[in-house]
PDB file of C-alpha atoms in Angstrom:
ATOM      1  CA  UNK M 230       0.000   0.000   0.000  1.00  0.00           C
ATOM      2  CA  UNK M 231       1.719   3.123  -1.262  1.00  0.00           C
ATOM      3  CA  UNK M 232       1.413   6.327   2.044  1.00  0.00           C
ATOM      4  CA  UNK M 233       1.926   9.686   0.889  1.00  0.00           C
ATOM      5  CA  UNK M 234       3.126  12.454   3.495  1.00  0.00           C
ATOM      6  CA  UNK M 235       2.681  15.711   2.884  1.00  0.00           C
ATOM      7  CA  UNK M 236       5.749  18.735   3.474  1.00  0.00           C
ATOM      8  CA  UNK M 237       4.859  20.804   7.096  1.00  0.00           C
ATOM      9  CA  UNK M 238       5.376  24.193   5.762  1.00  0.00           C
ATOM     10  CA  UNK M 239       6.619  26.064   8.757  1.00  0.00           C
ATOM     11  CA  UNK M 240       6.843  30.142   9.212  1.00  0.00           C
ATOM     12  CA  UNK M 241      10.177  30.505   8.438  1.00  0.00           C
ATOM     13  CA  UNK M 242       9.673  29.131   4.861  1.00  0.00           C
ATOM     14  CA  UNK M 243       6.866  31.829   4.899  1.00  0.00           C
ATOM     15  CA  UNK M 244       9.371  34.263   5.777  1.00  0.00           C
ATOM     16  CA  UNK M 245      12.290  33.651   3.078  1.00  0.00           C
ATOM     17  CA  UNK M 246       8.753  33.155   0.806  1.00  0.00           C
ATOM     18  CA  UNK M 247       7.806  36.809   1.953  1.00  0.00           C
ATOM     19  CA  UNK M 248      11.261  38.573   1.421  1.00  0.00           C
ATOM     20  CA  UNK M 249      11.907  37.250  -2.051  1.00  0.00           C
ATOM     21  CA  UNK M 250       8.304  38.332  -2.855  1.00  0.00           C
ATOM     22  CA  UNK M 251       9.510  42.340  -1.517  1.00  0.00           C
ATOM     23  CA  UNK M 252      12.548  41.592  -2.951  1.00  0.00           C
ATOM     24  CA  UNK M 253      10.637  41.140  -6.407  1.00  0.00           C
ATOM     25  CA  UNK M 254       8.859  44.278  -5.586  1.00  0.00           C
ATOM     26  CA  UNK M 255      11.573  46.796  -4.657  1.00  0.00           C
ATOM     27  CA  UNK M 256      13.609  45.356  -7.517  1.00  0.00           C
ATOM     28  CA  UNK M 257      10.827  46.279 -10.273  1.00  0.00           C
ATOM     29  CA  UNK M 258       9.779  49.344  -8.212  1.00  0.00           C
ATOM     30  CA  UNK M 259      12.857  51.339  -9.048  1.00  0.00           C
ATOM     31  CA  UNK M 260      12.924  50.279 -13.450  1.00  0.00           C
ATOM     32  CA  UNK M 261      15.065  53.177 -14.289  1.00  0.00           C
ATOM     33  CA  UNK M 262      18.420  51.031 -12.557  1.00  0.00           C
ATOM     34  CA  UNK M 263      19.241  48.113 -14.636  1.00  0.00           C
ATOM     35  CA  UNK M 264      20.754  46.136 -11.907  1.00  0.00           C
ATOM     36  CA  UNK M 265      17.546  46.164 -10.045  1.00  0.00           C
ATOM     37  CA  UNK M 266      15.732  44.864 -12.618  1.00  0.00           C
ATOM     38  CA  UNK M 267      17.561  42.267 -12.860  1.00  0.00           C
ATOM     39  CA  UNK M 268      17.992  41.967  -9.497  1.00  0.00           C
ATOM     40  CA  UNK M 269      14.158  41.817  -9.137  1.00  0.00           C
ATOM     41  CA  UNK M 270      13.916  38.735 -11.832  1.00  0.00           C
ATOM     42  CA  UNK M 271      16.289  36.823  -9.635  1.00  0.00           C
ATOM     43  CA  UNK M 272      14.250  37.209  -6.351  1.00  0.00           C
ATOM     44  CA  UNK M 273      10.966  36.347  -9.083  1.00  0.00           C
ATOM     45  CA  UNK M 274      12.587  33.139  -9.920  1.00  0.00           C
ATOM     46  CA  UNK M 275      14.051  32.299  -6.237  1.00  0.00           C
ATOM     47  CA  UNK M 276      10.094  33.157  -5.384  1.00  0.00           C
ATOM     48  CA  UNK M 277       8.609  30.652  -7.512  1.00  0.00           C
ATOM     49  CA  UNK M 278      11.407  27.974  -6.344  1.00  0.00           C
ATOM     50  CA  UNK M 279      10.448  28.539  -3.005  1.00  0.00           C
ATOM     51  CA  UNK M 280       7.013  27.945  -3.369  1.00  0.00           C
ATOM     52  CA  UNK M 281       7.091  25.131  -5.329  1.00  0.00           C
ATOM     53  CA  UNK M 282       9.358  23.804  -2.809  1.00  0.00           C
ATOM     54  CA  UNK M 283       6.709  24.441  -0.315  1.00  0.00           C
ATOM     55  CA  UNK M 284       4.114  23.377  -1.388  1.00  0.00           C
ATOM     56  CA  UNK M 285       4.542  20.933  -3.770  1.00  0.00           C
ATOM     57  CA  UNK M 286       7.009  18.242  -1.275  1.00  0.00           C
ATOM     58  CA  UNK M 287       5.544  15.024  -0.431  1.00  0.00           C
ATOM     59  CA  UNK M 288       6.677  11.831   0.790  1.00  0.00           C
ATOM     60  CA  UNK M 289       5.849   8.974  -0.467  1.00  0.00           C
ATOM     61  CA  UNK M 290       5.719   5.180   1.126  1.00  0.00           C
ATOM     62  CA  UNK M 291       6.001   3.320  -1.719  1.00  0.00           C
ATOM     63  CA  UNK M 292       4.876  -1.043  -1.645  1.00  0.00           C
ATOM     64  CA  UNK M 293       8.548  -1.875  -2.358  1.00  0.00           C
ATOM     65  CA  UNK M 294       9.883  -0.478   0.808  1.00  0.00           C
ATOM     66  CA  UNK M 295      11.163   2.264  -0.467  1.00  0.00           C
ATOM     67  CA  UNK M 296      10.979   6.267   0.528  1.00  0.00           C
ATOM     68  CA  UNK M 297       9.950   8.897  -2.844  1.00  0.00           C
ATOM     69  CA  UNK M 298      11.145  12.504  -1.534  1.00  0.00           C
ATOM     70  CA  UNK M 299       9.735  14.560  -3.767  1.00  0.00           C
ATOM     71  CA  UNK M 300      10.839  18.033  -3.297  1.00  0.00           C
ATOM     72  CA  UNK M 301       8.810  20.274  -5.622  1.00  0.00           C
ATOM     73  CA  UNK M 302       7.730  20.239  -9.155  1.00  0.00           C
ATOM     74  CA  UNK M 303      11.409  21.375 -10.635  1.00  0.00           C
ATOM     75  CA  UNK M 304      13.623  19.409  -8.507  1.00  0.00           C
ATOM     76  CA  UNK M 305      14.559  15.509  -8.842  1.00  0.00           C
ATOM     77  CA  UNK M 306      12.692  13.088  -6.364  1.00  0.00           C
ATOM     78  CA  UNK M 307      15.430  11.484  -4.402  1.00  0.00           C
ATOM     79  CA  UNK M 308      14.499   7.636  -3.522  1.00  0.00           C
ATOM     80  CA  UNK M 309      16.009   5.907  -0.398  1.00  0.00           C
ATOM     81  CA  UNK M 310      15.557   2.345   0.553  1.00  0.00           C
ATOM     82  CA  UNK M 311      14.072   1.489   3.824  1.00  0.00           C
ATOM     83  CA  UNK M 312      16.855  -1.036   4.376  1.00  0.00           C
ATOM     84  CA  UNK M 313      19.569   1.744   4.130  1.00  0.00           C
ATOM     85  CA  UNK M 314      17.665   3.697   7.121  1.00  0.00           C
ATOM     86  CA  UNK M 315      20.333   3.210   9.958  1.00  0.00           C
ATOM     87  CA  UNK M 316      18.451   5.455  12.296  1.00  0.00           C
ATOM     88  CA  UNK M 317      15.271   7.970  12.547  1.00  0.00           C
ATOM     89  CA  UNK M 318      15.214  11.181  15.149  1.00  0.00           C
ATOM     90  CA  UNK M 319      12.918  14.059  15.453  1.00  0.00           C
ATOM     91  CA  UNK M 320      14.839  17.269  16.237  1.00  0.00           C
ATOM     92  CA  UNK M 321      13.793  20.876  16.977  1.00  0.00           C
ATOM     93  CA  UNK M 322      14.394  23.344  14.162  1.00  0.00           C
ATOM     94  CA  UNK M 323      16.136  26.591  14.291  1.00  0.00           C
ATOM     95  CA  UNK M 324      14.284  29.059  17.683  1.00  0.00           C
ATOM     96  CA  UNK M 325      12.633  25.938  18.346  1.00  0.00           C
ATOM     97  CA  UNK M 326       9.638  27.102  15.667  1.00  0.00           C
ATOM     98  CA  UNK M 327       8.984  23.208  14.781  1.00  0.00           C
ATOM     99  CA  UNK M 328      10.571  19.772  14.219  1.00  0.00           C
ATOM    100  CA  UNK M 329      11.797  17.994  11.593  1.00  0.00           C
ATOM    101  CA  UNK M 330      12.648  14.037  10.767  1.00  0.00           C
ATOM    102  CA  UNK M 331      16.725  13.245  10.083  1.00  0.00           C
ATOM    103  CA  UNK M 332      17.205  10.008   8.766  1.00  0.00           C
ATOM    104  CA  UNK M 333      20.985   8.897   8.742  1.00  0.00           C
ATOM    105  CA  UNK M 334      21.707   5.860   6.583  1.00  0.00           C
ATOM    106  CA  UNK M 335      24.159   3.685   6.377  1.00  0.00           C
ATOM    107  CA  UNK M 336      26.493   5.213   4.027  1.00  0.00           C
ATOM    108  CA  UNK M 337      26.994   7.666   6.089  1.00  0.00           C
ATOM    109  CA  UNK M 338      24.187  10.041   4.703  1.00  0.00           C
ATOM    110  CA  UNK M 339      21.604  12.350   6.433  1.00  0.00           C
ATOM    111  CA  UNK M 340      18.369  13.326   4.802  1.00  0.00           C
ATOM    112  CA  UNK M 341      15.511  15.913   6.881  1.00  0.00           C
ATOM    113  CA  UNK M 342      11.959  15.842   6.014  1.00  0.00           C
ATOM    114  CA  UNK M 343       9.524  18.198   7.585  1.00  0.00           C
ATOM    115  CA  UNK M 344       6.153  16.061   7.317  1.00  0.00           C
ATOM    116  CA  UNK M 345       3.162  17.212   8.717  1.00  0.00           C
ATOM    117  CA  UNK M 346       3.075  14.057  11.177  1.00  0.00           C
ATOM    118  CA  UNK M 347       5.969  13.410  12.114  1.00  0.00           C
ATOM    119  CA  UNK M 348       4.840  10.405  14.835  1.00  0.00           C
ATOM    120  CA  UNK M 349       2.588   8.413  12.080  1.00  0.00           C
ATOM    121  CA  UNK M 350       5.400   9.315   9.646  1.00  0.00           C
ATOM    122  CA  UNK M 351       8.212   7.433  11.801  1.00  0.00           C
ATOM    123  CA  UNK M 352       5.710   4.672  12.500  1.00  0.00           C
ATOM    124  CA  UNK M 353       5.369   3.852   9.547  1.00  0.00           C
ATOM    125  CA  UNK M 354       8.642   3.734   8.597  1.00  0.00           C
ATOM    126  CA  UNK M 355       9.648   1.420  11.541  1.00  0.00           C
ATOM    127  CA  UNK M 356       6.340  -0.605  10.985  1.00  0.00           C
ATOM    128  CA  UNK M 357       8.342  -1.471   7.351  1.00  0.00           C
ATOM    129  CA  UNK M 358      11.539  -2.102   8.703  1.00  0.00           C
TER     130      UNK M 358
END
């Protein structure tokens, strides 16, 4: 049975969300300076990035005991094995605004996901291993 886990956007990916946005703004506000404007196309694009980061990430639980993290629309989904899943933790983030999910493997790897529950989330996981 394939589980999909959606991304926990927290506030300070609403934050970096809302400063590329004014960045967007004060860059096109002031056209006559070239370097703004291009400036302001930069912070566009970073704006888009960010929010298809946000609120397109989802993790799927796939049948073959495998782990889809799919980060977004324009990034590459990253697939991890159960079996290479040497440990699971749930640590604070930065100020304490949330938690996330590290997973350190067995090669020596760490991934983070931020889903919205992280308790059924590691269940699950362990209820595959």
């Amino acid at each position: 049975m394939e589980r999909t886990f959606s991304h926990r956007v927290t506030i300070l990916e609403w934050s970096a969300i809302a400063l590329f946005a004014l960045g967007t703004l004060y860059g096109f506000w002031h056209r006559q300076n070239v370097a703004l404007v291009v400036l302001g196309t930069v912070f566009v694009l970073l704006t888009i990035l960010a929010l298809d980061r946000a609120l397109h990430t989802s993790y799927v639980l796939i049948p073959d005991d495998v782990l889809i993290v799919r980060r977004g629309r324009f990034a590459r989904e990253r697939r991890i094995a159960l079996s290479d899943i040497k440990t699971i933790r749930e640590l604070p983030l930065a100020f304490r605004l949330g938690n996330f999910v590290l997973l350190e493997l067995t090669n020596g790897r760490v991934e983070s996901v931020q889903p919205e529950n992280n308790k059924a989330f590691i269940a699950a996981i362990q209820k595959r291993l």
